[in-house]
């Protein structure tokens, strides 16, 4: 014979002074604010892409918004990232094929060492727009976009809205054609 034991939990309401309640409220608000500040923002399909303004190879500031009216692929990468480097020839091919039809690549490097970034641009023959956020994984821009791995890409329509995330190969090419 089995005997079932039930545990009874009692909820006790402890009367708190207004002062204690205010202190608890302040602690909870601080915890929520801290959580909000430390969590990464996640961009979503359909929303306008957050602005990016970073230096290019010549230290001139370039803004994403300067490409409004074009189809833009934002490509987060780094010179030390083998999958990023392996994807570069495909991006170069798409850029060459569609650049005269209103397509632009806005490549955002998270390299901490400028010379490594510049060397990779030259070696991979990247002729499209390159900017660098030397913050690495602590990059403010990568955080703004919720990027936690690379390569990561966002395809924008002519109005600057995000229409696709991490498309590759034939699917990316088809989506570009559709948007052009």
PDB file of C-alpha atoms in Angstrom:
ATOM      1  CA  UNK A   1       0.000   0.000   0.000  1.00  0.00           C
ATOM      2  CA  UNK A   2       1.298   3.397  -0.981  1.00  0.00           C
ATOM      3  CA  UNK A   3       0.646   6.381   1.126  1.00  0.00           C
ATOM      4  CA  UNK A   4       0.533   9.680  -0.658  1.00  0.00           C
ATOM      5  CA  UNK A   5       1.950  12.557   1.265  1.00  0.00           C
ATOM      6  CA  UNK A   6       0.767  15.981   0.384  1.00  0.00           C
ATOM      7  CA  UNK A   7       2.710  19.056   1.269  1.00  0.00           C
ATOM      8  CA  UNK A   8       0.749  22.088   2.137  1.00  0.00           C
ATOM      9  CA  UNK A   9       2.279  25.454   1.508  1.00  0.00           C
ATOM     10  CA  UNK A  10       0.956  28.446   3.291  1.00  0.00           C
ATOM     11  CA  UNK A  11       1.306  31.920   1.925  1.00  0.00           C
ATOM     12  CA  UNK A  12       1.892  34.401   4.641  1.00  0.00           C
ATOM     13  CA  UNK A  13       1.406  38.030   3.921  1.00  0.00           C
ATOM     14  CA  UNK A  14       3.810  40.051   5.923  1.00  0.00           C
ATOM     15  CA  UNK A  15       2.718  43.583   6.452  1.00  0.00           C
ATOM     16  CA  UNK A  16       5.392  45.980   5.238  1.00  0.00           C
ATOM     17  CA  UNK A  17       5.770  49.628   5.957  1.00  0.00           C
ATOM     18  CA  UNK A  18       5.495  52.140   3.137  1.00  0.00           C
ATOM     19  CA  UNK A  19       9.211  52.734   3.535  1.00  0.00           C
ATOM     20  CA  UNK A  20      10.047  49.027   3.009  1.00  0.00           C
ATOM     21  CA  UNK A  21       7.701  48.798   0.019  1.00  0.00           C
ATOM     22  CA  UNK A  22       9.379  51.834  -1.572  1.00  0.00           C
ATOM     23  CA  UNK A  23      12.815  50.279  -1.019  1.00  0.00           C
ATOM     24  CA  UNK A  24      11.666  47.019  -2.636  1.00  0.00           C
ATOM     25  CA  UNK A  25      10.178  48.916  -5.558  1.00  0.00           C
ATOM     26  CA  UNK A  26      13.463  50.777  -6.100  1.00  0.00           C
ATOM     27  CA  UNK A  27      15.448  47.523  -6.026  1.00  0.00           C
ATOM     28  CA  UNK A  28      13.117  45.919  -8.574  1.00  0.00           C
ATOM     29  CA  UNK A  29      13.319  48.951 -10.874  1.00  0.00           C
ATOM     30  CA  UNK A  30      17.140  48.875 -10.676  1.00  0.00           C
ATOM     31  CA  UNK A  31      17.211  45.167 -11.514  1.00  0.00           C
ATOM     32  CA  UNK A  32      14.919  45.692 -14.521  1.00  0.00           C
ATOM     33  CA  UNK A  33      16.974  48.630 -15.783  1.00  0.00           C
ATOM     34  CA  UNK A  34      20.207  46.667 -15.435  1.00  0.00           C
ATOM     35  CA  UNK A  35      18.700  43.734 -17.337  1.00  0.00           C
ATOM     36  CA  UNK A  36      17.532  46.048 -20.114  1.00  0.00           C
ATOM     37  CA  UNK A  37      20.931  47.697 -20.430  1.00  0.00           C
ATOM     38  CA  UNK A  38      22.885  44.445 -20.554  1.00  0.00           C
ATOM     39  CA  UNK A  39      20.630  42.560 -22.972  1.00  0.00           C
ATOM     40  CA  UNK A  40      21.304  42.777 -26.700  1.00  0.00           C
ATOM     41  CA  UNK A  41      18.767  44.471 -28.873  1.00  0.00           C
ATOM     42  CA  UNK A  42      17.189  42.276 -31.484  1.00  0.00           C
ATOM     43  CA  UNK A  43      16.234  43.832 -34.764  1.00  0.00           C
ATOM     44  CA  UNK A  44      13.199  42.328 -36.411  1.00  0.00           C
ATOM     45  CA  UNK A  45      11.979  41.779 -39.917  1.00  0.00           C
ATOM     46  CA  UNK A  46       9.944  44.712 -41.148  1.00  0.00           C
ATOM     47  CA  UNK A  47      11.530  47.309 -38.898  1.00  0.00           C
ATOM     48  CA  UNK A  48      13.802  50.071 -40.130  1.00  0.00           C
ATOM     49  CA  UNK A  49      17.456  49.153 -39.806  1.00  0.00           C
ATOM     50  CA  UNK A  50      19.165  51.079 -36.998  1.00  0.00           C
ATOM     51  CA  UNK A  51      21.615  53.699 -38.236  1.00  0.00           C
ATOM     52  CA  UNK A  52      25.262  52.779 -38.565  1.00  0.00           C
ATOM     53  CA  UNK A  53      27.980  55.414 -38.921  1.00  0.00           C
ATOM     54  CA  UNK A  54      31.546  54.113 -38.832  1.00  0.00           C
ATOM     55  CA  UNK A  55      34.931  54.868 -40.392  1.00  0.00           C
ATOM     56  CA  UNK A  56      35.928  53.305 -43.695  1.00  0.00           C
ATOM     57  CA  UNK A  57      39.450  52.275 -44.752  1.00  0.00           C
ATOM     58  CA  UNK A  58      40.504  55.937 -45.089  1.00  0.00           C
ATOM     59  CA  UNK A  59      38.930  56.907 -41.736  1.00  0.00           C
ATOM     60  CA  UNK A  60      36.075  58.783 -43.458  1.00  0.00           C
ATOM     61  CA  UNK A  61      32.767  58.346 -41.667  1.00  0.00           C
ATOM     62  CA  UNK A  62      30.163  56.473 -43.730  1.00  0.00           C
ATOM     63  CA  UNK A  63      26.493  56.167 -42.772  1.00  0.00           C
ATOM     64  CA  UNK A  64      24.119  53.385 -43.710  1.00  0.00           C
ATOM     65  CA  UNK A  65      21.408  55.989 -44.336  1.00  0.00           C
ATOM     66  CA  UNK A  66      23.446  57.389 -47.241  1.00  0.00           C
ATOM     67  CA  UNK A  67      22.375  54.291 -49.219  1.00  0.00           C
ATOM     68  CA  UNK A  68      18.640  54.877 -48.827  1.00  0.00           C
ATOM     69  CA  UNK A  69      16.883  54.142 -52.107  1.00  0.00           C
ATOM     70  CA  UNK A  70      19.104  51.124 -52.758  1.00  0.00           C
ATOM     71  CA  UNK A  71      18.819  47.481 -51.806  1.00  0.00           C
ATOM     72  CA  UNK A  72      21.497  47.033 -49.122  1.00  0.00           C
ATOM     73  CA  UNK A  73      23.119  43.945 -47.661  1.00  0.00           C
ATOM     74  CA  UNK A  74      24.615  44.679 -44.234  1.00  0.00           C
ATOM     75  CA  UNK A  75      27.315  42.072 -43.767  1.00  0.00           C
ATOM     76  CA  UNK A  76      28.883  41.670 -40.302  1.00  0.00           C
ATOM     77  CA  UNK A  77      32.269  39.962 -40.585  1.00  0.00           C
ATOM     78  CA  UNK A  78      35.919  39.930 -39.436  1.00  0.00           C
ATOM     79  CA  UNK A  79      39.260  39.101 -41.044  1.00  0.00           C
ATOM     80  CA  UNK A  80      39.903  36.258 -38.558  1.00  0.00           C
ATOM     81  CA  UNK A  81      36.525  34.582 -39.243  1.00  0.00           C
ATOM     82  CA  UNK A  82      37.032  31.664 -41.646  1.00  0.00           C
ATOM     83  CA  UNK A  83      33.308  31.270 -42.507  1.00  0.00           C
ATOM     84  CA  UNK A  84      33.178  35.016 -43.241  1.00  0.00           C
ATOM     85  CA  UNK A  85      36.162  34.821 -45.546  1.00  0.00           C
ATOM     86  CA  UNK A  86      34.705  31.764 -47.275  1.00  0.00           C
ATOM     87  CA  UNK A  87      31.455  33.697 -47.923  1.00  0.00           C
ATOM     88  CA  UNK A  88      33.220  36.771 -49.360  1.00  0.00           C
ATOM     89  CA  UNK A  89      33.561  35.462 -52.959  1.00  0.00           C
ATOM     90  CA  UNK A  90      29.794  34.927 -53.145  1.00  0.00           C
ATOM     91  CA  UNK A  91      29.104  38.447 -51.856  1.00  0.00           C
ATOM     92  CA  UNK A  92      31.650  39.880 -54.323  1.00  0.00           C
ATOM     93  CA  UNK A  93      29.908  38.037 -57.178  1.00  0.00           C
ATOM     94  CA  UNK A  94      26.471  39.360 -56.167  1.00  0.00           C
ATOM     95  CA  UNK A  95      27.826  42.882 -55.804  1.00  0.00           C
ATOM     96  CA  UNK A  96      29.389  42.814 -59.271  1.00  0.00           C
ATOM     97  CA  UNK A  97      26.195  41.410 -60.767  1.00  0.00           C
ATOM     98  CA  UNK A  98      23.743  43.884 -59.186  1.00  0.00           C
ATOM     99  CA  UNK A  99      25.688  47.041 -58.242  1.00  0.00           C
ATOM    100  CA  UNK A 100      24.628  48.896 -61.387  1.00  0.00           C
ATOM    101  CA  UNK A 101      20.983  48.018 -60.721  1.00  0.00           C
ATOM    102  CA  UNK A 102      20.763  49.608 -57.249  1.00  0.00           C
ATOM    103  CA  UNK A 103      22.360  47.001 -54.950  1.00  0.00           C
ATOM    104  CA  UNK A 104      24.955  47.901 -52.324  1.00  0.00           C
ATOM    105  CA  UNK A 105      26.908  45.949 -49.731  1.00  0.00           C
ATOM    106  CA  UNK A 106      27.632  47.692 -46.438  1.00  0.00           C
ATOM    107  CA  UNK A 107      30.206  45.457 -44.753  1.00  0.00           C
ATOM    108  CA  UNK A 108      30.719  45.993 -41.014  1.00  0.00           C
ATOM    109  CA  UNK A 109      33.932  44.519 -39.672  1.00  0.00           C
ATOM    110  CA  UNK A 110      34.365  43.863 -35.967  1.00  0.00           C
ATOM    111  CA  UNK A 111      38.143  43.548 -36.321  1.00  0.00           C
ATOM    112  CA  UNK A 112      40.091  45.087 -33.468  1.00  0.00           C
ATOM    113  CA  UNK A 113      43.249  45.413 -35.571  1.00  0.00           C
ATOM    114  CA  UNK A 114      42.862  47.752 -38.536  1.00  0.00           C
ATOM    115  CA  UNK A 115      45.866  46.329 -40.413  1.00  0.00           C
ATOM    116  CA  UNK A 116      44.352  42.807 -40.387  1.00  0.00           C
ATOM    117  CA  UNK A 117      41.058  44.185 -41.670  1.00  0.00           C
ATOM    118  CA  UNK A 118      42.752  46.133 -44.478  1.00  0.00           C
ATOM    119  CA  UNK A 119      44.852  43.117 -45.458  1.00  0.00           C
ATOM    120  CA  UNK A 120      41.709  40.931 -45.723  1.00  0.00           C
ATOM    121  CA  UNK A 121      39.906  43.549 -47.857  1.00  0.00           C
ATOM    122  CA  UNK A 122      42.820  43.581 -50.286  1.00  0.00           C
ATOM    123  CA  UNK A 123      43.313  39.810 -50.352  1.00  0.00           C
ATOM    124  CA  UNK A 124      39.597  39.064 -50.862  1.00  0.00           C
ATOM    125  CA  UNK A 125      39.239  41.901 -53.437  1.00  0.00           C
ATOM    126  CA  UNK A 126      36.342  43.550 -51.614  1.00  0.00           C
ATOM    127  CA  UNK A 127      35.390  46.659 -53.583  1.00  0.00           C
ATOM    128  CA  UNK A 128      32.102  47.433 -51.853  1.00  0.00           C
ATOM    129  CA  UNK A 129      31.663  49.709 -48.842  1.00  0.00           C
ATOM    130  CA  UNK A 130      33.704  48.610 -45.834  1.00  0.00           C
ATOM    131  CA  UNK A 131      33.453  50.098 -42.350  1.00  0.00           C
ATOM    132  CA  UNK A 132      35.045  48.956 -39.109  1.00  0.00           C
ATOM    133  CA  UNK A 133      33.910  48.964 -35.505  1.00  0.00           C
ATOM    134  CA  UNK A 134      37.104  48.250 -33.592  1.00  0.00           C
ATOM    135  CA  UNK A 135      35.109  47.196 -30.552  1.00  0.00           C
ATOM    136  CA  UNK A 136      35.220  43.543 -31.603  1.00  0.00           C
ATOM    137  CA  UNK A 137      32.523  41.508 -29.853  1.00  0.00           C
ATOM    138  CA  UNK A 138      31.898  44.528 -27.629  1.00  0.00           C
ATOM    139  CA  UNK A 139      31.019  46.512 -30.738  1.00  0.00           C
ATOM    140  CA  UNK A 140      28.193  48.934 -30.146  1.00  0.00           C
ATOM    141  CA  UNK A 141      26.824  48.360 -33.633  1.00  0.00           C
ATOM    142  CA  UNK A 142      26.894  44.560 -33.382  1.00  0.00           C
ATOM    143  CA  UNK A 143      25.071  44.881 -30.064  1.00  0.00           C
ATOM    144  CA  UNK A 144      22.503  47.229 -31.567  1.00  0.00           C
ATOM    145  CA  UNK A 145      21.739  44.596 -34.207  1.00  0.00           C
ATOM    146  CA  UNK A 146      21.860  41.678 -31.759  1.00  0.00           C
ATOM    147  CA  UNK A 147      24.760  40.067 -33.634  1.00  0.00           C
ATOM    148  CA  UNK A 148      26.222  37.238 -31.570  1.00  0.00           C
ATOM    149  CA  UNK A 149      27.884  35.285 -34.384  1.00  0.00           C
ATOM    150  CA  UNK A 150      29.502  36.081 -37.687  1.00  0.00           C
ATOM    151  CA  UNK A 151      28.942  36.110 -40.525  1.00  0.00           C
ATOM    152  CA  UNK A 152      25.539  37.654 -39.986  1.00  0.00           C
ATOM    153  CA  UNK A 153      23.728  39.655 -42.638  1.00  0.00           C
ATOM    154  CA  UNK A 154      20.622  41.795 -42.982  1.00  0.00           C
ATOM    155  CA  UNK A 155      19.024  42.573 -46.327  1.00  0.00           C
ATOM    156  CA  UNK A 156      17.278  45.943 -46.545  1.00  0.00           C
ATOM    157  CA  UNK A 157      14.724  47.171 -49.036  1.00  0.00           C
ATOM    158  CA  UNK A 158      14.903  50.602 -50.687  1.00  0.00           C
ATOM    159  CA  UNK A 159      13.217  52.231 -47.687  1.00  0.00           C
ATOM    160  CA  UNK A 160      15.768  50.765 -45.263  1.00  0.00           C
ATOM    161  CA  UNK A 161      13.502  48.111 -43.735  1.00  0.00           C
ATOM    162  CA  UNK A 162      14.891  44.697 -42.862  1.00  0.00           C
ATOM    163  CA  UNK A 163      13.403  42.138 -45.257  1.00  0.00           C
ATOM    164  CA  UNK A 164      15.687  39.135 -44.650  1.00  0.00           C
ATOM    165  CA  UNK A 165      18.304  37.887 -42.209  1.00  0.00           C
ATOM    166  CA  UNK A 166      21.202  35.555 -43.021  1.00  0.00           C
ATOM    167  CA  UNK A 167      20.137  34.630 -46.538  1.00  0.00           C
ATOM    168  CA  UNK A 168      22.890  32.992 -48.581  1.00  0.00           C
ATOM    169  CA  UNK A 169      23.586  31.768 -52.081  1.00  0.00           C
ATOM    170  CA  UNK A 170      20.683  31.297 -54.463  1.00  0.00           C
ATOM    171  CA  UNK A 171      18.064  32.424 -51.902  1.00  0.00           C
ATOM    172  CA  UNK A 172      19.890  35.715 -51.369  1.00  0.00           C
ATOM    173  CA  UNK A 173      20.262  36.269 -55.107  1.00  0.00           C
ATOM    174  CA  UNK A 174      16.554  35.568 -55.703  1.00  0.00           C
ATOM    175  CA  UNK A 175      15.533  37.990 -52.956  1.00  0.00           C
ATOM    176  CA  UNK A 176      17.780  40.719 -54.362  1.00  0.00           C
ATOM    177  CA  UNK A 177      16.249  40.239 -57.834  1.00  0.00           C
ATOM    178  CA  UNK A 178      12.769  40.404 -56.327  1.00  0.00           C
ATOM    179  CA  UNK A 179      13.538  43.678 -54.533  1.00  0.00           C
ATOM    180  CA  UNK A 180      15.207  45.315 -57.534  1.00  0.00           C
TER     181      UNK A 180
END
